[in-house]
PDB file of C-alpha atoms in Angstrom:
ATOM      1  CA  MET A 367      83.534  72.279 100.700  1.00 43.00           C
ATOM      2  CA  PRO A 368      86.568  71.033 102.835  1.00 50.00           C
ATOM      3  CA  CYS A 369      89.705  74.035 103.345  1.00 62.00           C
ATOM      4  CA  ALA A 370      91.938  73.290 100.678  1.00 82.00           C
ATOM      5  CA  THR A 371      95.493  75.858  99.691  1.00 88.00           C
ATOM      6  CA  PRO A 372      96.626  76.106  96.234  1.00 94.00           C
ATOM      7  CA  ASP A 373     100.090  74.133  95.257  1.00 94.00           C
ATOM      8  CA  ARG A 374     103.217  76.883  94.279  1.00 92.00           C
ATOM      9  CA  GLU A 375     102.471  76.811  90.786  1.00 95.00           C
ATOM     10  CA  ILE A 376      99.131  77.916  91.481  1.00 96.00           C
ATOM     11  CA  THR A 377     100.206  80.470  94.881  1.00 96.00           C
ATOM     12  CA  ASP A 378     103.662  82.614  91.595  1.00 95.00           C
ATOM     13  CA  THR A 379     100.821  82.786  88.995  1.00 97.00           C
ATOM     14  CA  ALA A 380      98.142  83.333  91.332  1.00 98.00           C
ATOM     15  CA  LEU A 381     101.201  86.604  92.954  1.00 97.00           C
ATOM     16  CA  GLY A 382     102.151  87.105  90.098  1.00 97.00           C
ATOM     17  CA  LEU A 383      98.938  89.410  89.247  1.00 98.00           C
ATOM     18  CA  ALA A 384      98.300  90.439  92.869  1.00 98.00           C
ATOM     19  CA  VAL A 385     101.768  91.957  93.033  1.00 98.00           C
ATOM     20  CA  ARG A 386     100.225  94.626  89.866  1.00 98.00           C
ATOM     21  CA  ALA A 387      97.805  96.166  92.526  1.00 98.00           C
ATOM     22  CA  PRO A 388      97.398 100.024  92.406  1.00 98.00           C
ATOM     23  CA  SER A 389      99.980 101.447  95.824  1.00 98.00           C
ATOM     24  CA  VAL A 390     100.865 104.549  96.973  1.00 98.00           C
ATOM     25  CA  HIS A 391     104.776 105.831  94.516  1.00 98.00           C
ATOM     26  CA  ASN A 392     104.579 102.351  92.892  1.00 98.00           C
ATOM     27  CA  THR A 393     105.818 101.291  97.061  1.00 98.00           C
ATOM     28  CA  GLN A 394     104.638  97.641  96.410  1.00 98.00           C
ATOM     29  CA  PRO A 395     104.560  97.531 100.818  1.00 98.00           C
ATOM     30  CA  TRP A 396     102.925  94.627 100.720  1.00 98.00           C
ATOM     31  CA  ARG A 397     104.508  90.050 102.316  1.00 98.00           C
ATOM     32  CA  TRP A 398     103.016  86.786 101.159  1.00 98.00           C
ATOM     33  CA  ARG A 399     103.400  84.065 103.170  1.00 97.00           C
ATOM     34  CA  PRO A 400     102.052  80.798 102.294  1.00 95.00           C
ATOM     35  CA  THR A 401     101.065  79.153 104.888  1.00 94.00           C
ATOM     36  CA  ALA A 402      99.353  75.633 105.469  1.00 92.00           C
ATOM     37  CA  THR A 403      96.218  77.185 106.277  1.00 91.00           C
ATOM     38  CA  GLY A 404      96.203  79.837 104.171  1.00 96.00           C
ATOM     39  CA  ILE A 405      98.103  82.690 103.010  1.00 97.00           C
ATOM     40  CA  GLN A 406      98.889  85.084 104.946  1.00 98.00           C
ATOM     41  CA  LEU A 407      98.981  88.972 104.181  1.00 98.00           C
ATOM     42  CA  LEU A 408     101.318  91.052 105.851  1.00 98.00           C
ATOM     43  CA  ALA A 409     102.653  94.743 105.644  1.00 98.00           C
ATOM     44  CA  ASP A 410     106.321  95.703 104.753  1.00 98.00           C
ATOM     45  CA  THR A 411     106.262  98.416 106.519  1.00 98.00           C
ATOM     46  CA  GLY A 412     110.314  99.449 105.378  1.00 97.00           C
ATOM     47  CA  ARG A 413     108.757 100.473 102.908  1.00 98.00           C
ATOM     48  CA  GLN A 414     106.441 102.725 104.157  1.00 98.00           C
ATOM     49  CA  LEU A 415     106.833 106.798 102.806  1.00 98.00           C
ATOM     50  CA  THR A 416     106.748 108.434 106.008  1.00 97.00           C
ATOM     51  CA  VAL A 417     106.622 111.778 104.837  1.00 98.00           C
ATOM     52  CA  THR A 418     103.685 111.091 102.125  1.00 98.00           C
ATOM     53  CA  ASP A 419     102.598 108.596 104.449  1.00 98.00           C
ATOM     54  CA  PRO A 420     102.940 109.456 108.421  1.00 97.00           C
ATOM     55  CA  TYR A 421      99.468 107.285 109.832  1.00 96.00           C
ATOM     56  CA  GLN A 422     100.729 103.748 107.342  1.00 98.00           C
ATOM     57  CA  ARG A 423      97.102 104.425 106.044  1.00 98.00           C
ATOM     58  CA  SER A 424      97.843 104.368 102.440  1.00 98.00           C
ATOM     59  CA  LEU A 425     100.212 101.586 103.097  1.00 98.00           C
ATOM     60  CA  VAL A 426      96.840  99.838 104.582  1.00 98.00           C
ATOM     61  CA  VAL A 427      95.155 100.181 101.559  1.00 98.00           C
ATOM     62  CA  SER A 428      97.316  99.590  99.238  1.00 98.00           C
ATOM     63  CA  CYS A 429      97.794  96.004 100.532  1.00 98.00           C
ATOM     64  CA  GLY A 430      93.719  95.875 100.790  1.00 98.00           C
ATOM     65  CA  ALA A 431      93.629  96.647  96.613  1.00 98.00           C
ATOM     66  CA  ALA A 432      96.936  93.756  96.954  1.00 98.00           C
ATOM     67  CA  LEU A 433      94.312  91.251  98.724  1.00 98.00           C
ATOM     68  CA  HIS A 434      91.885  92.040  95.836  1.00 98.00           C
ATOM     69  CA  HIS A 435      93.530  90.965  92.873  1.00 98.00           C
ATOM     70  CA  MET A 436      95.328  88.145  94.918  1.00 98.00           C
ATOM     71  CA  ARG A 437      91.382  86.522  95.285  1.00 98.00           C
ATOM     72  CA  ALA A 438      90.643  87.853  92.058  1.00 98.00           C
ATOM     73  CA  ALA A 439      93.818  85.870  90.701  1.00 98.00           C
ATOM     74  CA  LEU A 440      92.746  82.493  92.601  1.00 98.00           C
ATOM     75  CA  GLY A 441      89.443  83.041  92.226  1.00 98.00           C
ATOM     76  CA  ALA A 442      90.133  82.455  87.332  1.00 98.00           C
ATOM     77  CA  LEU A 443      92.092  79.706  88.146  1.00 98.00           C
ATOM     78  CA  GLY A 444      89.468  78.227  90.647  1.00 97.00           C
ATOM     79  CA  TRP A 445      89.973  78.655  94.000  1.00 97.00           C
ATOM     80  CA  ALA A 446      87.090  80.242  95.335  1.00 97.00           C
ATOM     81  CA  SER A 447      88.776  82.333  98.688  1.00 97.00           C
ATOM     82  CA  VAL A 448      87.008  83.410 101.914  1.00 97.00           C
ATOM     83  CA  VAL A 449      89.447  86.816 104.179  1.00 98.00           C
ATOM     84  CA  ASP A 450      90.606  86.898 107.762  1.00 98.00           C
ATOM     85  CA  TYR A 451      90.758  90.563 108.501  1.00 98.00           C
ATOM     86  CA  CYS A 452      93.513  90.753 110.735  1.00 97.00           C
ATOM     87  CA  PRO A 453      93.511  87.385 112.282  1.00 96.00           C
ATOM     88  CA  ASP A 454      96.015  88.038 115.217  1.00 94.00           C
ATOM     89  CA  PRO A 455      95.924  91.655 117.444  1.00 92.00           C
ATOM     90  CA  ARG A 456      99.613  91.474 118.544  1.00 95.00           C
ATOM     91  CA  ASP A 457     101.316  91.484 115.191  1.00 96.00           C
ATOM     92  CA  PRO A 458      99.018  94.536 113.430  1.00 96.00           C
ATOM     93  CA  ASP A 459     101.299  93.991 109.950  1.00 97.00           C
ATOM     94  CA  HIS A 460     100.051  90.285 110.188  1.00 98.00           C
ATOM     95  CA  LEU A 461      96.255  92.104 107.843  1.00 98.00           C
ATOM     96  CA  ALA A 462      94.163  89.118 106.975  1.00 98.00           C
ATOM     97  CA  THR A 463      94.820  85.539 105.994  1.00 98.00           C
ATOM     98  CA  ILE A 464      92.979  84.275 103.177  1.00 98.00           C
ATOM     99  CA  HIS A 465      91.531  81.482 103.033  1.00 97.00           C
ATOM    100  CA  THR A 466      90.830  78.423 100.104  1.00 97.00           C
ATOM    101  CA  THR A 467      89.209  76.046  98.326  1.00 96.00           C
ATOM    102  CA  ARG A 468      87.958  75.097  95.184  1.00 96.00           C
ATOM    103  CA  ARG A 469      85.638  76.310  92.884  1.00 96.00           C
ATOM    104  CA  PRO A 470      85.538  75.648  89.185  1.00 97.00           C
ATOM    105  CA  PRO A 471      85.658  79.491  87.685  1.00 97.00           C
ATOM    106  CA  GLY A 472      82.561  81.658  86.220  1.00 96.00           C
ATOM    107  CA  ASP A 473      82.779  84.142  83.258  1.00 97.00           C
ATOM    108  CA  ALA A 474      82.489  87.388  86.338  1.00 95.00           C
ATOM    109  CA  GLN A 475      85.668  86.017  88.107  1.00 96.00           C
ATOM    110  CA  ILE A 476      88.561  85.483  83.942  1.00 97.00           C
ATOM    111  CA  ASP A 477      87.043  88.953  83.162  1.00 97.00           C
ATOM    112  CA  LEU A 478      87.773  91.090  86.637  1.00 97.00           C
ATOM    113  CA  ALA A 479      91.146  89.037  86.395  1.00 98.00           C
ATOM    114  CA  ALA A 480      92.024  89.897  82.516  1.00 98.00           C
ATOM    115  CA  ALA A 481      91.091  93.269  83.685  1.00 98.00           C
ATOM    116  CA  ILE A 482      94.109  92.838  85.917  1.00 98.00           C
ATOM    117  CA  LEU A 483      96.196  92.583  82.776  1.00 97.00           C
ATOM    118  CA  LEU A 484      94.744  95.734  80.718  1.00 97.00           C
ATOM    119  CA  ARG A 485      94.658  98.086  84.040  1.00 98.00           C
ATOM    120  CA  ARG A 486      97.010 100.949  83.942  1.00 97.00           C
ATOM    121  CA  THR A 487      97.086 103.657  86.409  1.00 98.00           C
ATOM    122  CA  ASP A 488      96.483 106.552  83.700  1.00 98.00           C
ATOM    123  CA  ARG A 489      97.392 110.383  85.079  1.00 97.00           C
ATOM    124  CA  ARG A 490      96.545 112.528  81.254  1.00 97.00           C
ATOM    125  CA  HIS A 491      93.993 114.669  80.945  1.00 97.00           C
ATOM    126  CA  TYR A 492      90.391 113.021  79.643  1.00 97.00           C
ATOM    127  CA  LEU A 493      88.402 114.121  77.175  1.00 97.00           C
ATOM    128  CA  PRO A 494      85.210 115.187  77.292  1.00 95.00           C
ATOM    129  CA  ARG A 495      82.393 112.905  77.281  1.00 96.00           C
ATOM    130  CA  PRO A 496      79.829 112.067  79.864  1.00 95.00           C
ATOM    131  CA  VAL A 497      80.866 108.153  81.275  1.00 98.00           C
ATOM    132  CA  PRO A 498      77.810 106.538  81.660  1.00 98.00           C
ATOM    133  CA  ALA A 499      75.154 106.507  84.322  1.00 97.00           C
ATOM    134  CA  ARG A 500      74.609 102.592  84.271  1.00 98.00           C
ATOM    135  CA  HIS A 501      78.685 102.098  84.041  1.00 98.00           C
ATOM    136  CA  LEU A 502      78.564 105.075  87.299  1.00 98.00           C
ATOM    137  CA  ARG A 503      76.304 102.477  89.315  1.00 98.00           C
ATOM    138  CA  SER A 504      77.928  99.717  88.082  1.00 98.00           C
ATOM    139  CA  LEU A 505      81.456 100.950  89.490  1.00 98.00           C
ATOM    140  CA  ALA A 506      78.867 102.197  93.524  1.00 98.00           C
ATOM    141  CA  ALA A 507      78.063  98.307  93.279  1.00 98.00           C
ATOM    142  CA  GLN A 508      81.081  96.266  93.322  1.00 98.00           C
ATOM    143  CA  VAL A 509      82.293  99.558  96.004  1.00 98.00           C
ATOM    144  CA  SER A 510      79.457  98.701  98.405  1.00 98.00           C
ATOM    145  CA  ALA A 511      79.801  94.455  97.222  1.00 97.00           C
ATOM    146  CA  CYS A 512      83.704  94.732  99.407  1.00 98.00           C
ATOM    147  CA  GLY A 513      81.753  97.123 101.564  1.00 97.00           C
ATOM    148  CA  ALA A 514      82.850 100.491 101.274  1.00 98.00           C
ATOM    149  CA  ALA A 515      80.673 103.085  99.803  1.00 98.00           C
ATOM    150  CA  VAL A 516      81.163 105.712  96.972  1.00 98.00           C
ATOM    151  CA  ARG A 517      80.946 109.063  95.517  1.00 98.00           C
ATOM    152  CA  GLN A 518      81.042 111.128  93.230  1.00 98.00           C
ATOM    153  CA  VAL A 519      81.592 114.389  93.399  1.00 98.00           C
ATOM    154  CA  PRO A 520      79.178 116.568  91.225  1.00 97.00           C
ATOM    155  CA  GLU A 521      79.913 119.612  89.005  1.00 95.00           C
ATOM    156  CA  THR A 522      78.935 122.063  91.776  1.00 97.00           C
ATOM    157  CA  LEU A 523      81.450 119.906  94.629  1.00 97.00           C
ATOM    158  CA  LEU A 524      84.302 119.697  92.468  1.00 97.00           C
ATOM    159  CA  PRO A 525      85.231 123.588  93.832  1.00 96.00           C
ATOM    160  CA  ARG A 526      85.525 121.007  97.277  1.00 96.00           C
ATOM    161  CA  LEU A 527      87.706 119.106  96.086  1.00 97.00           C
ATOM    162  CA  ALA A 528      90.025 121.658  93.872  1.00 97.00           C
ATOM    163  CA  ALA A 529      90.208 123.993  97.230  1.00 96.00           C
ATOM    164  CA  PRO A 530      92.265 121.581 100.125  1.00 96.00           C
ATOM    165  CA  MET A 531      93.955 119.453  96.594  1.00 97.00           C
ATOM    166  CA  ARG A 532      95.710 123.178  96.528  1.00 97.00           C
ATOM    167  CA  HIS A 533      96.317 123.678 100.034  1.00 96.00           C
ATOM    168  CA  VAL A 534      98.508 120.520 100.297  1.00 97.00           C
ATOM    169  CA  VAL A 535      99.781 120.598  96.667  1.00 96.00           C
ATOM    170  CA  ALA A 536     101.367 124.797  97.874  1.00 96.00           C
ATOM    171  CA  ALA A 537     102.529 122.731 101.563  1.00 97.00           C
ATOM    172  CA  HIS A 538     104.533 120.036  99.821  1.00 97.00           C
ATOM    173  CA  ALA A 539     106.028 122.197  97.093  1.00 96.00           C
ATOM    174  CA  ALA A 540     107.154 123.984 100.446  1.00 97.00           C
ATOM    175  CA  ASP A 541     107.885 121.273 102.195  1.00 98.00           C
ATOM    176  CA  GLN A 542     112.418 119.887 101.655  1.00 98.00           C
ATOM    177  CA  ARG A 543     111.493 116.000 103.372  1.00 98.00           C
ATOM    178  CA  TYR A 544     108.131 115.512 100.355  1.00 98.00           C
ATOM    179  CA  GLN A 545     110.322 116.852  98.256  1.00 98.00           C
ATOM    180  CA  GLU A 546     113.530 114.403  99.280  1.00 98.00           C
ATOM    181  CA  GLU A 547     110.991 111.698  99.323  1.00 98.00           C
ATOM    182  CA  ILE A 548     109.005 112.235  96.195  1.00 98.00           C
ATOM    183  CA  ALA A 549     112.937 112.627  94.189  1.00 98.00           C
ATOM    184  CA  ARG A 550     113.420 109.125  95.391  1.00 98.00           C
ATOM    185  CA  TRP A 551     110.817 106.884  94.014  1.00 98.00           C
ATOM    186  CA  SER A 552     109.767 108.310  91.576  1.00 98.00           C
ATOM    187  CA  GLY A 553     112.095 109.816  87.766  1.00 98.00           C
ATOM    188  CA  HIS A 554     114.704 108.258  85.712  1.00 96.00           C
ATOM    189  CA  HIS A 555     116.225 105.620  87.834  1.00 96.00           C
ATOM    190  CA  ARG A 556     113.159 103.753  89.366  1.00 96.00           C
ATOM    191  CA  ILE A 557     113.605 100.164  87.865  1.00 95.00           C
ATOM    192  CA  SER A 558     111.407  97.432  90.109  1.00 96.00           C
ATOM    193  CA  ASP A 559     109.172 100.359  92.047  1.00 98.00           C
ATOM    194  CA  GLY A 560     107.883 103.769  92.153  1.00 98.00           C
ATOM    195  CA  VAL A 561     107.347 105.950  89.562  1.00 98.00           C
ATOM    196  CA  PRO A 562     109.017 106.197  86.069  1.00 98.00           C
ATOM    197  CA  SER A 563     109.484 109.395  84.166  1.00 98.00           C
ATOM    198  CA  ARG A 564     107.835 107.494  81.439  1.00 97.00           C
ATOM    199  CA  ASN A 565     104.524 106.647  83.391  1.00 97.00           C
ATOM    200  CA  ALA A 566     104.598 110.400  85.049  1.00 97.00           C
ATOM    201  CA  PRO A 567     102.921 113.457  82.695  1.00 97.00           C
ATOM    202  CA  ALA A 568     103.566 117.867  83.665  1.00 95.00           C
ATOM    203  CA  ALA A 569     102.533 118.877  85.934  1.00 92.00           C
ATOM    204  CA  ARG A 570      98.257 120.325  86.275  1.00 93.00           C
ATOM    205  CA  PRO A 571      98.248 123.962  84.306  1.00 91.00           C
ATOM    206  CA  ALA A 572      97.184 126.645  87.230  1.00 88.00           C
ATOM    207  CA  GLY A 573      93.258 126.321  87.337  1.00 90.00           C
ATOM    208  CA  GLU A 574      92.834 123.163  87.233  1.00 94.00           C
ATOM    209  CA  ILE A 575      92.441 120.067  90.000  1.00 96.00           C
ATOM    210  CA  PRO A 576      96.207 119.485  90.775  1.00 95.00           C
ATOM    211  CA  VAL A 577      97.585 115.733  90.546  1.00 95.00           C
ATOM    212  CA  ARG A 578     100.576 114.309  92.343  1.00 96.00           C
ATOM    213  CA  ALA A 579     103.168 115.370  90.479  1.00 95.00           C
ATOM    214  CA  PHE A 580     106.486 113.353  90.355  1.00 98.00           C
ATOM    215  CA  ALA A 581     109.971 113.335  90.060  1.00 97.00           C
ATOM    216  CA  ASP A 582     110.927 114.525  85.633  1.00 97.00           C
ATOM    217  CA  PRO A 583     107.649 114.454  84.236  1.00 97.00           C
ATOM    218  CA  THR A 584     107.858 112.356  80.285  1.00 97.00           C
ATOM    219  CA  LEU A 585     104.415 111.013  79.548  1.00 97.00           C
ATOM    220  CA  LEU A 586     102.854 112.756  76.442  1.00 96.00           C
ATOM    221  CA  ASP A 587      99.517 114.028  77.782  1.00 95.00           C
ATOM    222  CA  PRO A 588      97.701 114.230  73.497  1.00 91.00           C
ATOM    223  CA  VAL A 589      93.913 115.905  75.596  1.00 92.00           C
ATOM    224  CA  ASP A 590      95.324 120.275  74.779  1.00 88.00           C
ATOM    225  CA  GLN A 591      92.122 120.943  77.414  1.00 90.00           C
ATOM    226  CA  PRO A 592      91.252 120.991  80.255  1.00 93.00           C
ATOM    227  CA  ASP A 593      90.879 117.967  82.210  1.00 95.00           C
ATOM    228  CA  ALA A 594      87.404 115.985  81.901  1.00 96.00           C
ATOM    229  CA  ALA A 595      87.586 113.394  84.731  1.00 97.00           C
ATOM    230  CA  GLN A 596      84.915 112.307  86.708  1.00 98.00           C
ATOM    231  CA  TRP A 597      85.932 112.107  90.566  1.00 98.00           C
ATOM    232  CA  LEU A 598      84.343 109.555  92.628  1.00 98.00           C
ATOM    233  CA  VAL A 599      85.510 109.216  96.054  1.00 98.00           C
ATOM    234  CA  VAL A 600      85.653 106.196  98.475  1.00 98.00           C
ATOM    235  CA  GLY A 601      84.752 106.331 102.645  1.00 98.00           C
ATOM    236  CA  THR A 602      84.017 103.328 105.319  1.00 98.00           C
ATOM    237  CA  THR A 603      81.961 104.601 108.059  1.00 98.00           C
ATOM    238  CA  ARG A 604      84.949 103.703 110.453  1.00 98.00           C
ATOM    239  CA  ASP A 605      88.783 104.342 109.754  1.00 98.00           C
ATOM    240  CA  ASP A 606      90.850 101.619 111.418  1.00 97.00           C
ATOM    241  CA  ARG A 607      93.004  98.945 109.433  1.00 97.00           C
ATOM    242  CA  ARG A 608      90.279  96.009 108.519  1.00 98.00           C
ATOM    243  CA  ALA A 609      87.815  99.547 107.471  1.00 98.00           C
ATOM    244  CA  GLN A 610      91.267 100.641 105.396  1.00 98.00           C
ATOM    245  CA  LEU A 611      91.801  97.604 104.101  1.00 98.00           C
ATOM    246  CA  ARG A 612      88.292  96.994 102.509  1.00 98.00           C
ATOM    247  CA  ALA A 613      88.477  99.975 101.142  1.00 98.00           C
ATOM    248  CA  GLY A 614      91.891  99.101  99.173  1.00 98.00           C
ATOM    249  CA  GLU A 615      89.482  96.101  98.116  1.00 98.00           C
ATOM    250  CA  ALA A 616      86.784  98.458  96.884  1.00 98.00           C
ATOM    251  CA  THR A 617      89.215 100.555  95.712  1.00 98.00           C
ATOM    252  CA  SER A 618      91.294  98.111  93.249  1.00 98.00           C
ATOM    253  CA  ALA A 619      86.684  96.384  92.448  1.00 98.00           C
ATOM    254  CA  LEU A 620      86.103 100.326  91.275  1.00 98.00           C
ATOM    255  CA  LEU A 621      89.853 100.410  89.139  1.00 98.00           C
ATOM    256  CA  LEU A 622      89.697  96.738  87.462  1.00 98.00           C
ATOM    257  CA  THR A 623      85.703  97.063  86.612  1.00 98.00           C
ATOM    258  CA  ALA A 624      86.459 100.976  84.797  1.00 98.00           C
ATOM    259  CA  THR A 625      88.872  98.666  83.101  1.00 98.00           C
ATOM    260  CA  GLY A 626      86.490  96.271  81.964  1.00 98.00           C
ATOM    261  CA  LEU A 627      83.744  98.870  80.646  1.00 98.00           C
ATOM    262  CA  GLY A 628      86.960 100.576  78.883  1.00 98.00           C
ATOM    263  CA  LEU A 629      87.612 103.174  81.702  1.00 98.00           C
ATOM    264  CA  ALA A 630      90.794 105.200  82.502  1.00 98.00           C
ATOM    265  CA  THR A 631      91.441 105.358  86.190  1.00 98.00           C
ATOM    266  CA  SER A 632      93.124 107.361  88.072  1.00 98.00           C
ATOM    267  CA  VAL A 633      94.003 107.150  92.398  1.00 98.00           C
ATOM    268  CA  GLN A 634      94.783 110.105  94.060  1.00 96.00           C
ATOM    269  CA  THR A 635      94.979 109.928  97.164  1.00 96.00           C
ATOM    270  CA  GLU A 636      97.243 113.313  98.043  1.00 97.00           C
ATOM    271  CA  PRO A 637      94.665 115.044 100.229  1.00 97.00           C
ATOM    272  CA  LEU A 638      94.638 112.657 102.911  1.00 98.00           C
ATOM    273  CA  GLY A 639      97.902 112.393 103.917  1.00 96.00           C
ATOM    274  CA  VAL A 640      96.839 115.364 105.829  1.00 97.00           C
ATOM    275  CA  LEU A 641      94.535 115.320 109.043  1.00 97.00           C
ATOM    276  CA  ASP A 642      93.330 118.849 108.024  1.00 97.00           C
ATOM    277  CA  THR A 643      92.247 118.602 104.281  1.00 97.00           C
ATOM    278  CA  ARG A 644      91.245 114.954 104.774  1.00 98.00           C
ATOM    279  CA  GLN A 645      88.883 116.326 107.566  1.00 98.00           C
ATOM    280  CA  GLU A 646      88.076 118.421 104.563  1.00 97.00           C
ATOM    281  CA  ILE A 647      87.528 116.192 102.167  1.00 98.00           C
ATOM    282  CA  ARG A 648      84.898 114.007 104.742  1.00 98.00           C
ATOM    283  CA  THR A 649      83.359 117.191 105.788  1.00 98.00           C
ATOM    284  CA  GLY A 650      83.248 119.797 102.312  1.00 97.00           C
ATOM    285  CA  LEU A 651      82.175 115.609 100.264  1.00 97.00           C
ATOM    286  CA  LEU A 652      81.004 113.159 102.755  1.00 98.00           C
ATOM    287  CA  HIS A 653      78.716 115.319 105.324  1.00 97.00           C
ATOM    288  CA  ASP A 654      80.503 113.558 108.345  1.00 98.00           C
ATOM    289  CA  CYS A 655      79.087 110.552 107.134  1.00 97.00           C
ATOM    290  CA  ALA A 656      82.188 108.551 106.263  1.00 98.00           C
ATOM    291  CA  TYR A 657      85.764 108.503 106.095  1.00 98.00           C
ATOM    292  CA  PRO A 658      87.334 109.287 102.092  1.00 98.00           C
ATOM    293  CA  GLN A 659      90.165 106.315 101.614  1.00 98.00           C
ATOM    294  CA  SER A 660      90.575 107.172  97.962  1.00 98.00           C
ATOM    295  CA  MET A 661      89.788 108.489  95.865  1.00 98.00           C
ATOM    296  CA  VAL A 662      89.445 108.067  91.919  1.00 98.00           C
ATOM    297  CA  ARG A 663      89.462 109.740  88.517  1.00 98.00           C
ATOM    298  CA  VAL A 664      87.155 107.911  85.841  1.00 98.00           C
ATOM    299  CA  GLY A 665      87.261 108.691  82.549  1.00 98.00           C
ATOM    300  CA  TRP A 666      87.993 108.855  78.696  1.00 98.00           C
ATOM    301  CA  SER A 667      91.232 108.406  77.432  1.00 96.00           C
ATOM    302  CA  SER A 668      92.364 110.186  74.098  1.00 94.00           C
ATOM    303  CA  ARG A 669      92.195 107.415  70.580  1.00 91.00           C
ATOM    304  CA  THR A 670      95.868 109.733  70.100  1.00 91.00           C
ATOM    305  CA  ALA A 671      96.994 108.804  73.301  1.00 92.00           C
ATOM    306  CA  ALA A 672     100.554 106.527  73.243  1.00 92.00           C
ATOM    307  CA  PRO A 673      99.698 103.524  75.003  1.00 94.00           C
ATOM    308  CA  LEU A 674     100.334 103.119  78.726  1.00 96.00           C
ATOM    309  CA  ALA A 675     103.676 101.389  80.036  1.00 94.00           C
ATOM    310  CA  ASP A 676     104.046  98.649  82.869  1.00 94.00           C
ATOM    311  CA  THR A 677     105.379 100.100  85.545  1.00 96.00           C
ATOM    312  CA  PRO A 678     108.035  98.176  87.086  1.00 96.00           C
ATOM    313  CA  ARG A 679     106.761  95.969  89.496  1.00 97.00           C
ATOM    314  CA  ARG A 680     109.425  93.875  92.760  1.00 96.00           C
ATOM    315  CA  PRO A 681     109.952  90.207  91.461  1.00 95.00           C
ATOM    316  CA  ILE A 682     107.824  88.275  93.240  1.00 94.00           C
ATOM    317  CA  GLY A 683     111.042  86.441  95.479  1.00 93.00           C
ATOM    318  CA  GLU A 684     111.473  89.477  97.229  1.00 95.00           C
ATOM    319  CA  VAL A 685     106.653  89.142  98.039  1.00 97.00           C
ATOM    320  CA  LEU A 686     107.494  85.775  99.586  1.00 96.00           C
ATOM    321  CA  GLU A 687     107.821  84.114 102.183  1.00 92.00           C
ATOM    322  CA  VAL A 688     107.943  80.579 102.069  1.00 83.00           C
TER     323      VAL A 688
END
């Protein structure tokens, strides 16, 4: 089938869905450049979190999630896609180029794109209701299709997850540079990026597995019992930029599939930005067979929980290079 490129209207519509992808601190560290031969994805390194993400790993994983969102949106709009990953060794910020051909969408493509509009990051507690094994198998299949693997953390191994997370939370609490970075990227003042107060609940009680705390949290948490989330670790056998992009795609596929199944989700990456704690998770949970790239909480939100507000997004004009 001959290569073709979508017009500006289709591209803008797809971008409107792609920019809803999750990213570390909602930094949205991507730029898009349509060309005559494909749609290029570039890292916006000026939005790097230098303390939280000193090696740009989470930045690249975030861009991978946006890449998957973009492909899902194009698929629903009648454009199949293939990706050329890291196509220019001389330009490490050129992460991928999407090549498209016309193809009528099927139900799966439409459902996946519809989940983009429904997905929210829910950092609140989840109910003590088990996630069916068939749902977990569906999530694992989507991750595998993107070239990554996922490990469900069984209850007996949760201490191996909790320990490094507590270590890094304590270290960050005493790190003034980290606290200043969190304050810049969260709170009441965020209007086009970052994590607004309305999307952040209060810090977890002592004894629970901690999750990243943001400035000035105001989101009410209706669940008054310990968190019953399932924890999933997404990993790759390599740790280069291509692998990190693929992990971002896999994380996006997991989140959208979970949303379609009615599950609540929240990506957690705080301990993965520190070499020692990331290695501790790699050894303790992945047995040194894969590199952890993201961690996802999955579960059921309370029926009495208030609907989550959209997190803000940058205007298309800020991320599109014409």
